Coordinates of C-alpha atoms in Angstrom, one line a residue:
X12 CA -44.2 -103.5 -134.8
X13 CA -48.1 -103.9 -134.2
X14 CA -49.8 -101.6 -137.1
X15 CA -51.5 -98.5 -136.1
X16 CA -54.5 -98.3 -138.2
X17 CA -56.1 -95.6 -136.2
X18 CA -52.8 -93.5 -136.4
X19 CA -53.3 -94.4 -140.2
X20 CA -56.5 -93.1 -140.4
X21 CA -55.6 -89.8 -138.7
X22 CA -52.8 -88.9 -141.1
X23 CA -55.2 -89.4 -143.7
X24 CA -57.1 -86.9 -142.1
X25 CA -54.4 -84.8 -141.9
X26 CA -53.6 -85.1 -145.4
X27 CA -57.4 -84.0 -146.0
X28 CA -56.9 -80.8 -143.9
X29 CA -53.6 -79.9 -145.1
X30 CA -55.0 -79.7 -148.9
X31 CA -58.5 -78.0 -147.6
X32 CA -56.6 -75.5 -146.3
X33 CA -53.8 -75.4 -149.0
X34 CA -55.2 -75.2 -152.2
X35 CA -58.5 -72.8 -152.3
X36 CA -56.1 -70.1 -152.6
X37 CA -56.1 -69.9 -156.3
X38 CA -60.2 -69.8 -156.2
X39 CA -60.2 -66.9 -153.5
X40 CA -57.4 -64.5 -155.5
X41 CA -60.1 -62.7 -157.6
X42 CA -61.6 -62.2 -153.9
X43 CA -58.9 -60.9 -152.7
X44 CA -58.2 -58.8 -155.7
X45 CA -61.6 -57.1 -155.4
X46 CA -61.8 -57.1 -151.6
X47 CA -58.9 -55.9 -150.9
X48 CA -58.6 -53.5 -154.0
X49 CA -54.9 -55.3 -155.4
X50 CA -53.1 -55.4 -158.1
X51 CA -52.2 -58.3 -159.3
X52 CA -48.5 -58.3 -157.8
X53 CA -49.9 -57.6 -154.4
X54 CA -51.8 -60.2 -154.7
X55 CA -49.0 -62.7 -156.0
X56 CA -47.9 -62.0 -152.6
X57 CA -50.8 -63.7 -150.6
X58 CA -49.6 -67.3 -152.1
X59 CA -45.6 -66.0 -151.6
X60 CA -46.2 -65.4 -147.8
X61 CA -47.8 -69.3 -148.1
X62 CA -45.4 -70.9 -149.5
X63 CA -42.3 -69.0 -148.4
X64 CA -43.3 -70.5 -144.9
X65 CA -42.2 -74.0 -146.6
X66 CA -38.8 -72.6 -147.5
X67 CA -38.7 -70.9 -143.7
X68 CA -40.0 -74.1 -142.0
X69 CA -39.4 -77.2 -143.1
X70 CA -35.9 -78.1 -142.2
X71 CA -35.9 -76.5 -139.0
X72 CA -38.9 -78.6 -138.2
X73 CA -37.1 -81.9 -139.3
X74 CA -34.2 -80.6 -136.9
X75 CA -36.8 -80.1 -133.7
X76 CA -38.8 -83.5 -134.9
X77 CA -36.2 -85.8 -133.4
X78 CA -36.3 -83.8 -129.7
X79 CA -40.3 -83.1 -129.3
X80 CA -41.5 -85.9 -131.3
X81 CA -44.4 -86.4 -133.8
X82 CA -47.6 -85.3 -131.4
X83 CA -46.1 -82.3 -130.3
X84 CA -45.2 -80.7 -133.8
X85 CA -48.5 -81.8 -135.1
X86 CA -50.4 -79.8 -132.2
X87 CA -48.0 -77.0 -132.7
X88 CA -49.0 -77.4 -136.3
X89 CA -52.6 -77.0 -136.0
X90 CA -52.1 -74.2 -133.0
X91 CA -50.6 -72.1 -135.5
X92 CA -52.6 -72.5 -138.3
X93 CA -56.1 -71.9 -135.7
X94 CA -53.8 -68.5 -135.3
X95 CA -53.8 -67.6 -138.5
X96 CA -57.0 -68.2 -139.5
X97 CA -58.7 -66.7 -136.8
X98 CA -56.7 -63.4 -137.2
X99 CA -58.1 -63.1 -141.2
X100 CA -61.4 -64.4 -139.5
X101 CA -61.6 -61.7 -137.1
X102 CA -59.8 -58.7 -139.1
X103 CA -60.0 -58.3 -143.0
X104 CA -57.2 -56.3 -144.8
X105 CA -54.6 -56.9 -146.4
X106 CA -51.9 -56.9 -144.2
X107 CA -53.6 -59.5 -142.2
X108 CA -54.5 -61.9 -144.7
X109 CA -50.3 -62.0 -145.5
X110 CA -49.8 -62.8 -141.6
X111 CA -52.5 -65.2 -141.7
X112 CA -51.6 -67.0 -144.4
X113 CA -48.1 -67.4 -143.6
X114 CA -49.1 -68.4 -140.3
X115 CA -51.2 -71.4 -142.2
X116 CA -48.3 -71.8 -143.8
X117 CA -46.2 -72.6 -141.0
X118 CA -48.4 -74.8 -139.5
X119 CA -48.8 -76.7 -142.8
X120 CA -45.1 -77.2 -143.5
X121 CA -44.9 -78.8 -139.9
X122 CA -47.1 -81.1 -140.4
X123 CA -45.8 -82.1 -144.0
X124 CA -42.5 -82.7 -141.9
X125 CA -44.2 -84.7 -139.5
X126 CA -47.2 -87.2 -141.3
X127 CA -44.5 -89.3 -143.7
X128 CA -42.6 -91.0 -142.0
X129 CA -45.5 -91.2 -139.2
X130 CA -47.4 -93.2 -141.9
X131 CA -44.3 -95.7 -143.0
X132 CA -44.1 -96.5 -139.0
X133 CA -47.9 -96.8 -138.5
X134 CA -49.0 -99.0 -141.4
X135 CA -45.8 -100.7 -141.7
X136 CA -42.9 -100.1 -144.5
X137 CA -44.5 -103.4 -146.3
X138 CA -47.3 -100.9 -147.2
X139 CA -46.3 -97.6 -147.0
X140 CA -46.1 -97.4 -150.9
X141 CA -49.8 -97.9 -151.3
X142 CA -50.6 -96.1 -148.3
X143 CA -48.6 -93.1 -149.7
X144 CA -50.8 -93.4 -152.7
X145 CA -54.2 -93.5 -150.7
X146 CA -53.0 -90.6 -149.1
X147 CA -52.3 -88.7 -152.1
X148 CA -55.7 -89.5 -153.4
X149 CA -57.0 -87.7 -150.2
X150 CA -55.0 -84.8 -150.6
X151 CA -56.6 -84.3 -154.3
X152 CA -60.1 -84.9 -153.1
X153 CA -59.6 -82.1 -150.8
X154 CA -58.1 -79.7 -153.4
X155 CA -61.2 -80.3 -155.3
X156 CA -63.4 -80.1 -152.4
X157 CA -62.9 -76.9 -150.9
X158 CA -63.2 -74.5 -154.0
X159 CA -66.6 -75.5 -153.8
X160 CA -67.2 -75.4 -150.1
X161 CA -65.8 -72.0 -151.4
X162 CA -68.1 -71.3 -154.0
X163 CA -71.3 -72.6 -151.7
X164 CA -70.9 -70.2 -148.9
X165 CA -69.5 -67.4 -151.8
X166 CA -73.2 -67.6 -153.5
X167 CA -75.3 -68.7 -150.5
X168 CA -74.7 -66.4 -147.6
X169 CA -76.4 -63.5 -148.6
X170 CA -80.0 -62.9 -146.8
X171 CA -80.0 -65.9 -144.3
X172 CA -80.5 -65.4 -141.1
X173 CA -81.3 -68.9 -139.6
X174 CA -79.0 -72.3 -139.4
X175 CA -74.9 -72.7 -139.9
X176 CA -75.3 -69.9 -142.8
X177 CA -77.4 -67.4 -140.8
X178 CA -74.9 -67.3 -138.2
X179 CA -71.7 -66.7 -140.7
X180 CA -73.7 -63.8 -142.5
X181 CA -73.8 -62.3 -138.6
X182 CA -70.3 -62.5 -138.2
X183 CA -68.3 -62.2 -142.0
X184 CA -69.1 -58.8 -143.6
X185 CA -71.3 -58.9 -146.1
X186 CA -69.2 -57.5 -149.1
X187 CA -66.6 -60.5 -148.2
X188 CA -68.7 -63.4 -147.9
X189 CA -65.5 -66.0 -148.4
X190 CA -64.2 -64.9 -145.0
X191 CA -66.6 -67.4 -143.6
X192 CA -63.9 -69.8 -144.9
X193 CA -61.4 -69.1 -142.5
X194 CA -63.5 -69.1 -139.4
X195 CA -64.4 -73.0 -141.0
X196 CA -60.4 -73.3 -140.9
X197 CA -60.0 -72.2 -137.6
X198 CA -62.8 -74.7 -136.3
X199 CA -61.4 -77.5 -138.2
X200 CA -57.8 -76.6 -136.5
X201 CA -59.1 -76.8 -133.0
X202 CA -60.6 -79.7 -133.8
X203 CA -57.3 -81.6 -135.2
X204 CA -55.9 -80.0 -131.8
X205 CA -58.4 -82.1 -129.8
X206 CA -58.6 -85.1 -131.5
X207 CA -54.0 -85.1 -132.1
X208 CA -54.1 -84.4 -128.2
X209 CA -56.3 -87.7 -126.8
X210 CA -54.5 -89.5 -129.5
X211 CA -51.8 -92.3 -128.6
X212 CA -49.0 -92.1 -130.9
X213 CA -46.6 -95.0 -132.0
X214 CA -42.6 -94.3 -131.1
X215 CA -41.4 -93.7 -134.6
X216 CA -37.5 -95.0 -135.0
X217 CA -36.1 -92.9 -138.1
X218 CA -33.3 -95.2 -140.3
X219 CA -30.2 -93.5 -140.2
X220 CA -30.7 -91.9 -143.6
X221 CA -33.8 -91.0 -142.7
X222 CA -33.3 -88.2 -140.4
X223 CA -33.3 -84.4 -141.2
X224 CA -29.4 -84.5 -140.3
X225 CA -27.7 -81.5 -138.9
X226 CA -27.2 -78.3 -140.9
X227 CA -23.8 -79.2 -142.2
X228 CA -24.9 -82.2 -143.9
X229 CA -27.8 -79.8 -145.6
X230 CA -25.0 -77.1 -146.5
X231 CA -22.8 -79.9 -147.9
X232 CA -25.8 -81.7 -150.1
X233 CA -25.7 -78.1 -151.5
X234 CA -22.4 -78.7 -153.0
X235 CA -23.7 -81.5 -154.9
X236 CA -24.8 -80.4 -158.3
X237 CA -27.3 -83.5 -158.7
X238 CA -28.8 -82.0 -155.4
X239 CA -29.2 -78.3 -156.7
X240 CA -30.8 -79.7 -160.1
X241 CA -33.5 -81.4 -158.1
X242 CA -33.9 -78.3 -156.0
X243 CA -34.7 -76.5 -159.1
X244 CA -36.9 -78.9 -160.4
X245 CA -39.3 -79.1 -157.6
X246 CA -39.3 -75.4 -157.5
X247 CA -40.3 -75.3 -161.0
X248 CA -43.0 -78.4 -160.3
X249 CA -44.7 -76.4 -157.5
X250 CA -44.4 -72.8 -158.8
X251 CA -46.1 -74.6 -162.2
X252 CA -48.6 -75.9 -160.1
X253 CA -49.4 -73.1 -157.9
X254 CA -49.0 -70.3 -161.1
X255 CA -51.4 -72.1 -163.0
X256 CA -54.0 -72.8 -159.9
X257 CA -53.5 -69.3 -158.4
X258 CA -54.5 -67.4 -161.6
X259 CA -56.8 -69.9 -163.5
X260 CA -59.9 -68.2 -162.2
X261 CA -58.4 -64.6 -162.5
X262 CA -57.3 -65.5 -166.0
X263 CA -61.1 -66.6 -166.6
X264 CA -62.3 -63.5 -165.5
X265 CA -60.0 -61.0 -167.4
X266 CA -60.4 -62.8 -170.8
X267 CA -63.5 -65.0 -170.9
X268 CA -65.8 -63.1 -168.3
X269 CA -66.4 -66.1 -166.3
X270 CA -68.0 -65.7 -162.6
X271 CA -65.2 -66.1 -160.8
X272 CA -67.5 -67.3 -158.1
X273 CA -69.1 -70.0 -159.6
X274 CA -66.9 -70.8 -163.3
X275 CA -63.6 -70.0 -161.9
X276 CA -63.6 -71.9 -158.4
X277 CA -65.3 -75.0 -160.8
X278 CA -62.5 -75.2 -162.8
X279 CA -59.4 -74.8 -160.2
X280 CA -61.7 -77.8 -158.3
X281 CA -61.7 -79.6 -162.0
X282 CA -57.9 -78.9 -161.6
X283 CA -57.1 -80.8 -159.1
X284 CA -59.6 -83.2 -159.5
X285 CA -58.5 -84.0 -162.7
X286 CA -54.8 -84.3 -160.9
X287 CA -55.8 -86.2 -159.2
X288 CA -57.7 -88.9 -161.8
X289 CA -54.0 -88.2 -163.4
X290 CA -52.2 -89.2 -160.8
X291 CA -54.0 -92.8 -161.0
X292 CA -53.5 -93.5 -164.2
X293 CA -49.4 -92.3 -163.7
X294 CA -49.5 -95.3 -161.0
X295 CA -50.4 -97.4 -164.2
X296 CA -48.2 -95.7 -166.4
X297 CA -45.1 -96.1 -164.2
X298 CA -45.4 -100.2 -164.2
X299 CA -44.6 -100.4 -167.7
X300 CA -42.5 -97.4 -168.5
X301 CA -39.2 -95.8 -167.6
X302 CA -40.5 -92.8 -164.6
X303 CA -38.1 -90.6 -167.2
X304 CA -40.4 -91.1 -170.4
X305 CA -43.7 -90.9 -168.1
X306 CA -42.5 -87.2 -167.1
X307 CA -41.7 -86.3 -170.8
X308 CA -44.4 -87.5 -172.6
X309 CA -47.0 -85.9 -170.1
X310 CA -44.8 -82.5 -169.5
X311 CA -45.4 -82.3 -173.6
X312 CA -49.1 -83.0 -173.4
X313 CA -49.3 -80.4 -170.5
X314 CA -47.4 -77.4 -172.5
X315 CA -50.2 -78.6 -175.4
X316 CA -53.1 -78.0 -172.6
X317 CA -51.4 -75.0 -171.2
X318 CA -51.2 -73.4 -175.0
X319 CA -54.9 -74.3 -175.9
X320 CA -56.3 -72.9 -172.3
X321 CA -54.2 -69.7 -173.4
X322 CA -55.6 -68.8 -176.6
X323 CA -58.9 -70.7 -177.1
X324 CA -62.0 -70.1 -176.7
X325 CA -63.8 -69.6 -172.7
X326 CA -65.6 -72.9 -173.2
X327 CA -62.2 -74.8 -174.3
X328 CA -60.2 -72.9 -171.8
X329 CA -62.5 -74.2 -168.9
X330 CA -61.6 -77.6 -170.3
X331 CA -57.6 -77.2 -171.2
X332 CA -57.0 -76.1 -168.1
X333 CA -57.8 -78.5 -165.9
X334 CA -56.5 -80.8 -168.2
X335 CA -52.7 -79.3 -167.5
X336 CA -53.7 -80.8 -163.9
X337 CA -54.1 -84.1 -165.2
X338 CA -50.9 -84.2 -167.3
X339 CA -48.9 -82.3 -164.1
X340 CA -50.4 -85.1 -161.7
X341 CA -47.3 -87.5 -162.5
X342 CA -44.3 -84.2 -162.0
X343 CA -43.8 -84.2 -158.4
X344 CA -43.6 -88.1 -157.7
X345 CA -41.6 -88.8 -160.4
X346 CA -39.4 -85.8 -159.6
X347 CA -38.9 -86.7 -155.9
X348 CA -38.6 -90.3 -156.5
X349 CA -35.7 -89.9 -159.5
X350 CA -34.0 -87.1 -157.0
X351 CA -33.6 -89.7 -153.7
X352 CA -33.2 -92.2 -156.1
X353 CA -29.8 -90.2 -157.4
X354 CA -27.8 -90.3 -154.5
X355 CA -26.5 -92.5 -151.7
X356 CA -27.0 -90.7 -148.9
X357 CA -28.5 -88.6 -147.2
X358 CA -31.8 -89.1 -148.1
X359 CA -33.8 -87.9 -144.9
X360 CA -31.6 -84.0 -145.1
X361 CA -32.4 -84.3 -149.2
X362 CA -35.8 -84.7 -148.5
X363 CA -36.1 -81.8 -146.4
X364 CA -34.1 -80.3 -149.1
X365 CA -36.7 -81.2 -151.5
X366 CA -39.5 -80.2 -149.4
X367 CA -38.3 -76.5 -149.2
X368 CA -38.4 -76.9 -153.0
X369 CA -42.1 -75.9 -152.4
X370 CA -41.6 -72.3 -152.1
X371 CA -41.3 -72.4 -156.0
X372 CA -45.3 -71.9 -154.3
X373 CA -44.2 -69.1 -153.4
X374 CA -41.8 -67.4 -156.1
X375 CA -43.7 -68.4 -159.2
X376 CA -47.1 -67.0 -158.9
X377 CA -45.4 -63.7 -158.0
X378 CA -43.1 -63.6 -161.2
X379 CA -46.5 -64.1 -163.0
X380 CA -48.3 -61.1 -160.9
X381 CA -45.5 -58.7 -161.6
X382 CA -45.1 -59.7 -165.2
X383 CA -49.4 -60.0 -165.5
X384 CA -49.2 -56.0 -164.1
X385 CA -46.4 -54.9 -166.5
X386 CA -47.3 -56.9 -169.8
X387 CA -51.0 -58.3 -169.2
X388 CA -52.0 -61.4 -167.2
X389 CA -51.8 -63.8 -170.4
X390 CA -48.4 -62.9 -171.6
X391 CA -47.4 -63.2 -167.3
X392 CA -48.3 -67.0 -167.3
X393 CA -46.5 -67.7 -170.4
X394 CA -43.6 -67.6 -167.9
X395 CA -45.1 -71.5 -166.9
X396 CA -43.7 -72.4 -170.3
X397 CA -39.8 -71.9 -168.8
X398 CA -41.2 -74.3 -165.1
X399 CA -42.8 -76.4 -167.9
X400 CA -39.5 -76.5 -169.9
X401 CA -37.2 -77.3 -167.0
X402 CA -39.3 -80.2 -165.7
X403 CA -39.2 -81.6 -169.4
X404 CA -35.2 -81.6 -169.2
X405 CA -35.3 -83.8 -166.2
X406 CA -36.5 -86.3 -168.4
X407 CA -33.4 -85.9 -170.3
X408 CA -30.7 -85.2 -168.0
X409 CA -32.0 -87.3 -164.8
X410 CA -29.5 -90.8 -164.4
X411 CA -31.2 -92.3 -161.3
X412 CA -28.7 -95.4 -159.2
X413 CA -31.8 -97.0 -159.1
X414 CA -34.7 -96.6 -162.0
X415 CA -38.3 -97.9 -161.1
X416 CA -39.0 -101.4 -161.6
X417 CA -41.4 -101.9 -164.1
X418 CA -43.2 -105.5 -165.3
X419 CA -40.5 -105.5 -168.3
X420 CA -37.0 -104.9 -166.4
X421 CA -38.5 -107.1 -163.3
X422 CA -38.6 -110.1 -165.9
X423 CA -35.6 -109.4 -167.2
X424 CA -33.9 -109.4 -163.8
X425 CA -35.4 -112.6 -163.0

């Protein structure tokens, strides 16, 4: 098949969006605490109704994929996410930022569903490994992008009155400036709508393993206790992720007095920078060593980071914990690649199984609010250190069919 480089470049762009809209969460929760007036359980629940939409979603969206096709559920995707934007846009409380951000939710999950196997039919299988690379290299720019579009419009929207900012400070309220974010989201949804709908797409022909499969294959993966380990390991990958990037800047605030504003949305965008930066070297890492000793050595160096951002100093805690992104930038490929690499079939429904793994998003970062109200909001994260502890066993207990090929076993197989 003729490669669709255009296509290409649109998933990339969708990749872009999907983390632009994903991951400022963590940098808005002091907002919403203060905006809002929440404790810090209600406020677990702003990521929860996020994520949950992943568990809710994704394998119901594999199921539809393979009757309306890829441009279809990537409109639908964007429809609903310009829905829930423009309801938190339009009316701020709390009860609306919940719909709105499962809504987001929803629409993100779809389109997770939809852009990967899009991409291995548009740049050709021959490169989809690189290509799924490039892509994730996008998706961390983004993530350290938009906490400071975030933090720009946060500390710059007060008192204008002419140009893009003057018109946001007529229409956001003046005590909640980072609602102008979500009226950005909703634009940037309508435009994906526009651009997705005058947009030729490629037919995409699934392999037969490739497909979601029906829900009895799902229920019978389930059965499989290689399967449920796997589940539980990306739950613990994500909920680490999203526990520590939902109350970094929180955690800066309470203990260190940091601006969550300025400080904190710097150093959840240092997060996932450095995850990014992480995630490069990993690529390295995983040519010469066994994926298995790659997750344990930098799970270890990440529980090290994790303990220092705990109890050091503000000025080493604004540098320990992005450095628990760097060391967690190598958990979720190696942890998806080790789980479809553990079975023989099935690997389209156990990706969609994997997928839903996400709402760890969603369950994590809650456990952490409800323990943070009860016990404090230090003593609530150390819960990261039993996610942390889980994805360490993996590295222990994981006995892949097929291991990755590094420069060492390739010679010896030649």
């Amino acid at each position: 098949m003729k490669r669709n480089y255009y296509i290409v470049a649109l998933i990339m762009l969708t990749f872009f969006v999907i983390s632009f809209l994903t991951n400022v969460i963590g940098a808005l929760n002091p907002d919403f605490i203060k905006g809002f007036d929440l404790s810090l359980t209600l406020a677990a629940f702003l990521p929860f109704a996020f994520f949950i939409a992943y568990g809710l979603v994704s394998i119901p969206t594999g199921m539809l994929l393979e009757k309306y096709k890829e441009k279809k559920i990537m409109i639908a995707g964007f429809v609903v996410s310009f829905i829930g934007s423009l309801l938190l846009a339009v009316i701020h409380n709390y009860l609306s930022a919940i719909i709105s951000l499962f809504l987001i939710g929803c629409g993100m999950a779809m389109l997770q569903v939809v852009i990967n196997p899009l991409l291995r039919t548009s740049g050709g299988e021959e490169h989809y490994a690189f290509n799924s690379v490039l892509a994730q290299l996008i998706f961390g720019a983004a993530s350290f992008v938009s906490p400071m579009v975030y933090s720009y419009f946060a500390q710059n929207l007060k008192g204008q009155t002419t140009g893009l900012l003057g018109l946001f400070t007529n229409i956001v309220p003046a005590n909640l400036p980072w609602i102008s974010l979500y009226w950005i989201f909703a634009v940037i949804s309508l435009l994906m709508i526009l651009v997705i709908k005058i947009s030729k797409f490629p037919v995409v022909q699934l392999k037969a393993d490739e497909t979601a499969g029906p829900l009895e294959t799902h229920l019978m993966l389930f059965k499989k206790r290689t399967v449920v380990l796997f589940f539980i390991a990306m739950i613990a990958y994500v909920g680490t992720e999203q526990g520590i990037a939902n109350w970094i800047s929180k955690f800066l605030e309470t203990y260190h007095h940091y601006d969550p504003q300025t400080k904190g949305a710097d150093t959840v965008a240092y997060f996932w920078g450095l995850m990014t930066a992480g995630g490069v070297l990993g690529l390295f890492l995983l040519k010469i060593l066994d994926s298995r000793k790659v997750l344990v050595s930098f799970t270890i160096a990440a529980i090290v980071c994790l303990s220092v951002a705990f109890f050091g100093s503000g000025p080493v805690a604004l540098i320990a914990f992005p450095a628990v992104g760097f060391f967690a930038s190598v958990m979720y490929p190696v942890i998806f690649s080790l789980a479809l690499n553990s079975i023989d079939e099935h690997h389209g429904s156990f990706a969609g199984i994997m997928v839903t793994g996400i709402i760890g998003g969603a369950i994590v970062p809650l456990i952490i609010g409800g323990l943070g109200d009860a016990l404090g909001l230090r003593t609530g994260m150390f819960f990261l250190y039993i996610t942390l502890g889980y994805i360490l066993s993996v590295g222990f207990w994981a006995r892949p069919l097929i291991t990755n090929q590094t420069v060492f076993n390739k010679k010896e197989k030649q």
